[in-house]
mmCIF file of C-alpha atoms in Angstrom:
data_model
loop_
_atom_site.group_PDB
_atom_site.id
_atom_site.type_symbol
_atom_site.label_atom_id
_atom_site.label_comp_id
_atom_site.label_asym_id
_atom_site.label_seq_id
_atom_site.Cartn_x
_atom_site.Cartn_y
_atom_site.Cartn_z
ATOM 1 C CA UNK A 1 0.000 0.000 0.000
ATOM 2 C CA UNK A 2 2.627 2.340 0.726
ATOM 3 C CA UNK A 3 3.497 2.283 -3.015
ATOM 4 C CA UNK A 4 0.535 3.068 -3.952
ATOM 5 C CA UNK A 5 0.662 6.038 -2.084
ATOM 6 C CA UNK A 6 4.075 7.547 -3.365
ATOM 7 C CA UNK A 7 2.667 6.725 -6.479
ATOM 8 C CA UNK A 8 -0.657 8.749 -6.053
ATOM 9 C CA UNK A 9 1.124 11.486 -4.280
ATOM 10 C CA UNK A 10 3.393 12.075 -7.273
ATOM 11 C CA UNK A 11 0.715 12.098 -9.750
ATOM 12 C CA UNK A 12 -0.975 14.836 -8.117
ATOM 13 C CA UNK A 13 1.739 16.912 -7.437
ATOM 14 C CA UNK A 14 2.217 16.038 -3.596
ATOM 15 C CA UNK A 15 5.104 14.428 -1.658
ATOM 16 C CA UNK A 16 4.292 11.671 1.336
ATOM 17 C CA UNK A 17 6.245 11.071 4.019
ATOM 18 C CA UNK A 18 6.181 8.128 5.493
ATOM 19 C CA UNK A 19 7.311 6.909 9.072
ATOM 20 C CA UNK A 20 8.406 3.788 7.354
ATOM 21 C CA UNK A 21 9.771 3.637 3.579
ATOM 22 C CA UNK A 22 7.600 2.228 0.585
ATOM 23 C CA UNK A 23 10.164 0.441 0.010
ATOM 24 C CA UNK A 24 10.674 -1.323 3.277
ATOM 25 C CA UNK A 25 8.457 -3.823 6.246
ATOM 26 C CA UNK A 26 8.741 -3.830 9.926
ATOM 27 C CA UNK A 27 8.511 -7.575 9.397
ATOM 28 C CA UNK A 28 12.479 -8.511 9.109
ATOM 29 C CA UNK A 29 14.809 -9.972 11.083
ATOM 30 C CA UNK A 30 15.908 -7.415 13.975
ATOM 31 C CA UNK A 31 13.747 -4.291 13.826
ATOM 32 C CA UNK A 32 13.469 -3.363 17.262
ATOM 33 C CA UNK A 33 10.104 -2.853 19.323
ATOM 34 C CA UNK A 34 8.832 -5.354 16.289
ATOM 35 C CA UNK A 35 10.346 -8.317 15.928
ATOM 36 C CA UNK A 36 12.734 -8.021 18.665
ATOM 37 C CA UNK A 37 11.886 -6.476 21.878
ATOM 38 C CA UNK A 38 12.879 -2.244 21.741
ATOM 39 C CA UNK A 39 14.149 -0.294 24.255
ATOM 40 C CA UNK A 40 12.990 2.704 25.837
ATOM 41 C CA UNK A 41 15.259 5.228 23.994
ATOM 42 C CA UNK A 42 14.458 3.405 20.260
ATOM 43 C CA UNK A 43 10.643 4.022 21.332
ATOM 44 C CA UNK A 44 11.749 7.767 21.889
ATOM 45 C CA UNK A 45 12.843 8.126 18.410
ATOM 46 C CA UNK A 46 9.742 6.485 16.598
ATOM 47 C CA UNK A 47 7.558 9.109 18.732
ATOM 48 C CA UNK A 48 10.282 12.448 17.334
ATOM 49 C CA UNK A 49 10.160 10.935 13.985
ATOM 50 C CA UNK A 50 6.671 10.504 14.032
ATOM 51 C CA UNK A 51 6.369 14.380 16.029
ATOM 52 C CA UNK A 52 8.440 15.387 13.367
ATOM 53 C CA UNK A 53 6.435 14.606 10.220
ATOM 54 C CA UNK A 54 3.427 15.811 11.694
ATOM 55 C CA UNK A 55 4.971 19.346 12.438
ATOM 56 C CA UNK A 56 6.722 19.597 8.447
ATOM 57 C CA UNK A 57 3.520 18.128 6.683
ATOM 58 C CA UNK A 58 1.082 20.249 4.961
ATOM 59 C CA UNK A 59 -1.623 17.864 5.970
ATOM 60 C CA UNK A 60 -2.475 14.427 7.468
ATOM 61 C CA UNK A 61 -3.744 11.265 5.505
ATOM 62 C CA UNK A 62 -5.263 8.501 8.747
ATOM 63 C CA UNK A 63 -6.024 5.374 8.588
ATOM 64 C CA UNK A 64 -9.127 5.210 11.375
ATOM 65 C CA UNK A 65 -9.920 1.771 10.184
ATOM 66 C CA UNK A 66 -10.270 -0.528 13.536
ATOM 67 C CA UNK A 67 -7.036 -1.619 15.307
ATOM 68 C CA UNK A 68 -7.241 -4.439 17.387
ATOM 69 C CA UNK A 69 -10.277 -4.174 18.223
ATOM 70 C CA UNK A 70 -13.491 -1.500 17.721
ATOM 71 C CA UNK A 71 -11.574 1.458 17.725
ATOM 72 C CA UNK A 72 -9.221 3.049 15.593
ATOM 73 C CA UNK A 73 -5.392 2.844 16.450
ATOM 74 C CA UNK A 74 -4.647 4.639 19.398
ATOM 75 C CA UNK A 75 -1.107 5.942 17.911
ATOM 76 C CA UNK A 76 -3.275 7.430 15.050
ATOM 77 C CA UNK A 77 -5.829 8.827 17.011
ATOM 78 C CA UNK A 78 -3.007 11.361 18.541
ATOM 79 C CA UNK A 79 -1.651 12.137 15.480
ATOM 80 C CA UNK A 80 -4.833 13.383 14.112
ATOM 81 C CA UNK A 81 -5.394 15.458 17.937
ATOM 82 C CA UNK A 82 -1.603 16.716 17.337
ATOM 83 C CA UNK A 83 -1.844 17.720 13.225
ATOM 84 C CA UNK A 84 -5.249 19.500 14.221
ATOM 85 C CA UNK A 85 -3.807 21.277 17.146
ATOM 86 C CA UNK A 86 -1.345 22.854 14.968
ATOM 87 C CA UNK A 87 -4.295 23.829 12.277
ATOM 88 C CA UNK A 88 -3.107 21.345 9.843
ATOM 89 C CA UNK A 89 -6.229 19.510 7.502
ATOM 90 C CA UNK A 90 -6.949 16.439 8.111
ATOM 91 C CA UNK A 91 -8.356 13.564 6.040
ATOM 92 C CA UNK A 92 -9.337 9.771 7.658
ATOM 93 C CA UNK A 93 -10.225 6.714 5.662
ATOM 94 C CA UNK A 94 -11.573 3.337 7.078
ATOM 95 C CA UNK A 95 -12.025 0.239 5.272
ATOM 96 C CA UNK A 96 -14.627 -0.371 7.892
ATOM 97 C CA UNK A 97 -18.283 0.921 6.375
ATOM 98 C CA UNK A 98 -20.041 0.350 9.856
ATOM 99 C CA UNK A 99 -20.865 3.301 12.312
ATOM 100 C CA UNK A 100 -19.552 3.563 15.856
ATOM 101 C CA UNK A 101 -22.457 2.153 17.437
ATOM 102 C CA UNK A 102 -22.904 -0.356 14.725
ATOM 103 C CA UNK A 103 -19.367 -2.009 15.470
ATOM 104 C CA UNK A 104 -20.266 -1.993 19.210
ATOM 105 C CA UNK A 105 -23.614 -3.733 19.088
ATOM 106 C CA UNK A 106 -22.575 -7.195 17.994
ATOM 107 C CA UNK A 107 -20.446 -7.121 21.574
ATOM 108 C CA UNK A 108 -22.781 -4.486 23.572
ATOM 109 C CA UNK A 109 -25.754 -4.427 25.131
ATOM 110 C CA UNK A 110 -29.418 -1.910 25.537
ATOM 111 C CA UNK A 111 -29.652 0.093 29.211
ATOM 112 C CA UNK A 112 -33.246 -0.319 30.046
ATOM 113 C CA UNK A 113 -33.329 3.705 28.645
ATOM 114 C CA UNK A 114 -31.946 2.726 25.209
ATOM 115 C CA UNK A 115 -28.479 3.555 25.437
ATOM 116 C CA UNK A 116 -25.864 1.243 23.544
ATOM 117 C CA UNK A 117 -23.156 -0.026 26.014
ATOM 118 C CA UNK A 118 -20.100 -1.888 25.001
ATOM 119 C CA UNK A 119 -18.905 -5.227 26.149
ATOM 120 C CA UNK A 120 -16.442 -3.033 28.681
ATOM 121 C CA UNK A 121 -19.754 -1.553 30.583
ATOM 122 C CA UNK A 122 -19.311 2.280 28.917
ATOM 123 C CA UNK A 123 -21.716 4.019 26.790
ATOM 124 C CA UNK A 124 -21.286 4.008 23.109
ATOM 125 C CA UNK A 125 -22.230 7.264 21.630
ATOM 126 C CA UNK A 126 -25.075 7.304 18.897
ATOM 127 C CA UNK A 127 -23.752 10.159 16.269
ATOM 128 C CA UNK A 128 -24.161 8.420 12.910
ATOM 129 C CA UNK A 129 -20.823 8.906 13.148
ATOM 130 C CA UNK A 130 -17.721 6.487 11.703
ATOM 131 C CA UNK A 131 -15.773 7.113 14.492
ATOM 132 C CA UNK A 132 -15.974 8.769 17.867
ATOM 133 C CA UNK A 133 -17.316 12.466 17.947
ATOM 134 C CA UNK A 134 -13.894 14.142 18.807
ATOM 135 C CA UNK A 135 -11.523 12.155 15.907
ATOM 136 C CA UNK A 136 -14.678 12.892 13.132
ATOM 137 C CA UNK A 137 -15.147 16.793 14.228
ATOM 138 C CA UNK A 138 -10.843 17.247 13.924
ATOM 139 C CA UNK A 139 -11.222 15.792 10.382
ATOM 140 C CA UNK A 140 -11.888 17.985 7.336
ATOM 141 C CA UNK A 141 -13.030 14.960 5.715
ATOM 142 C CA UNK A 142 -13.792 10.628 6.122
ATOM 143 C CA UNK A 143 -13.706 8.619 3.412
ATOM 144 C CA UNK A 144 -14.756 4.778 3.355
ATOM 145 C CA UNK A 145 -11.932 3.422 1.451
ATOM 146 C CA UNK A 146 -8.667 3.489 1.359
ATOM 147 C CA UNK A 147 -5.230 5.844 1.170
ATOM 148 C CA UNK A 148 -5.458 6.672 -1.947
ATOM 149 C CA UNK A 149 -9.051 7.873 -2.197
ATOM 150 C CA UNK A 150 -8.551 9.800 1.321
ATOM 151 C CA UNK A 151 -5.288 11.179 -0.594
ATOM 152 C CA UNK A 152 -8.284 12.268 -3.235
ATOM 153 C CA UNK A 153 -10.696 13.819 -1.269
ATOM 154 C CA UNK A 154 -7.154 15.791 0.130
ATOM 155 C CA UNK A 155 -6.234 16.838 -3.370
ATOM 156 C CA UNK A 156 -9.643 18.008 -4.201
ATOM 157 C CA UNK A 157 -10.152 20.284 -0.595
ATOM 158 C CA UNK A 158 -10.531 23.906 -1.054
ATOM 159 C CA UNK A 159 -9.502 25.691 2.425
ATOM 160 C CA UNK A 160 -10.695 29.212 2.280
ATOM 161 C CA UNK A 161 -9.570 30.173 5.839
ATOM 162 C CA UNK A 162 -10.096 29.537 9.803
ATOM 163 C CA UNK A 163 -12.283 26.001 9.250
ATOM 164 C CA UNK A 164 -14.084 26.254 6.105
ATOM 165 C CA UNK A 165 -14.009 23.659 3.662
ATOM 166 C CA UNK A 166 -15.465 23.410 0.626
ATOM 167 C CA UNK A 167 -15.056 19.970 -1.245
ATOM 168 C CA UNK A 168 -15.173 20.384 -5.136
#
């Protein structure tokens, strides 16, 4: 996927930067924190890195698709807090079509007032939302699909100041 990526990003006249190369997998003999246990100081320079692209970008690309479990990644979720703090736009994409209460109610359960709960005992909110209210509200836009068609619906924003957005 992160091919495909490069490869839309330089057709349209945009440059991604990745935390980890195209070109390259976590899954190989010796990467530390992945296939060999990291230290503290190696987990240190994944977070700068990581700090790092986020403060150079132009704009942030996020995978919200569920991560282990019902939510989105938690790593992710930050990102897209840290790249709106600093005013930069931000699209998601999800492979996942379901709503946030959707996903929950195969595992949840109904208060006697109607209120979803998930299998953890806390409510689930009800927003018609893909994700939860504070990750959807600090995204410009959410796509069901993937990279490359968040990496359109980037291309074709039109930000004409403070929060307004106007998708062509």
């Amino acid at each position: 996927m992160a091919r495909k990526i490069v490869t839309a990003c330089e057709l349209w006249g945009l440059e991604a930067l990745l935390p980890i190369p195209a070109n390259q997998s976590l899954d190989r003999h010796g990467v530390s924190g992945i296939t060999v246990p990291g230290k503290t100081k190696d987990a240190v320079s994944v977070f700068e890195l990581c700090m790092d692209m986020i403060r150079s970008c132009d704009a942030l690309v996020a995978n919200i698709t569920p991560f282990r479990g019902d939510e989105p990644d938690a790593g992710t979720v930050f990102e897209i807090a840290t790249a709106y703090a600093l005013g930069k736009p931000v699209v998601a994409y999800t492979l996942d079509t379901r709503l946030t209460h959707e996903r929950h109610a195969h595992n949840g359960s109904i208060t006697a007032n109607g209120a979803l709960m998930c299998r953890s005992g806390f409510l689930v909110e009800q927003f018609g939302l893909s994700c939860n209210v504070m990750v959807a509200q600090a995204c410009h836009a959410i796509v069901f699909g993937d990279a490359v068609s968040a990496l359109f619906a980037l291309k074709n924003l039109k930000i004409t100041g403070g929060d307004h957005v106007e998708t062509t």
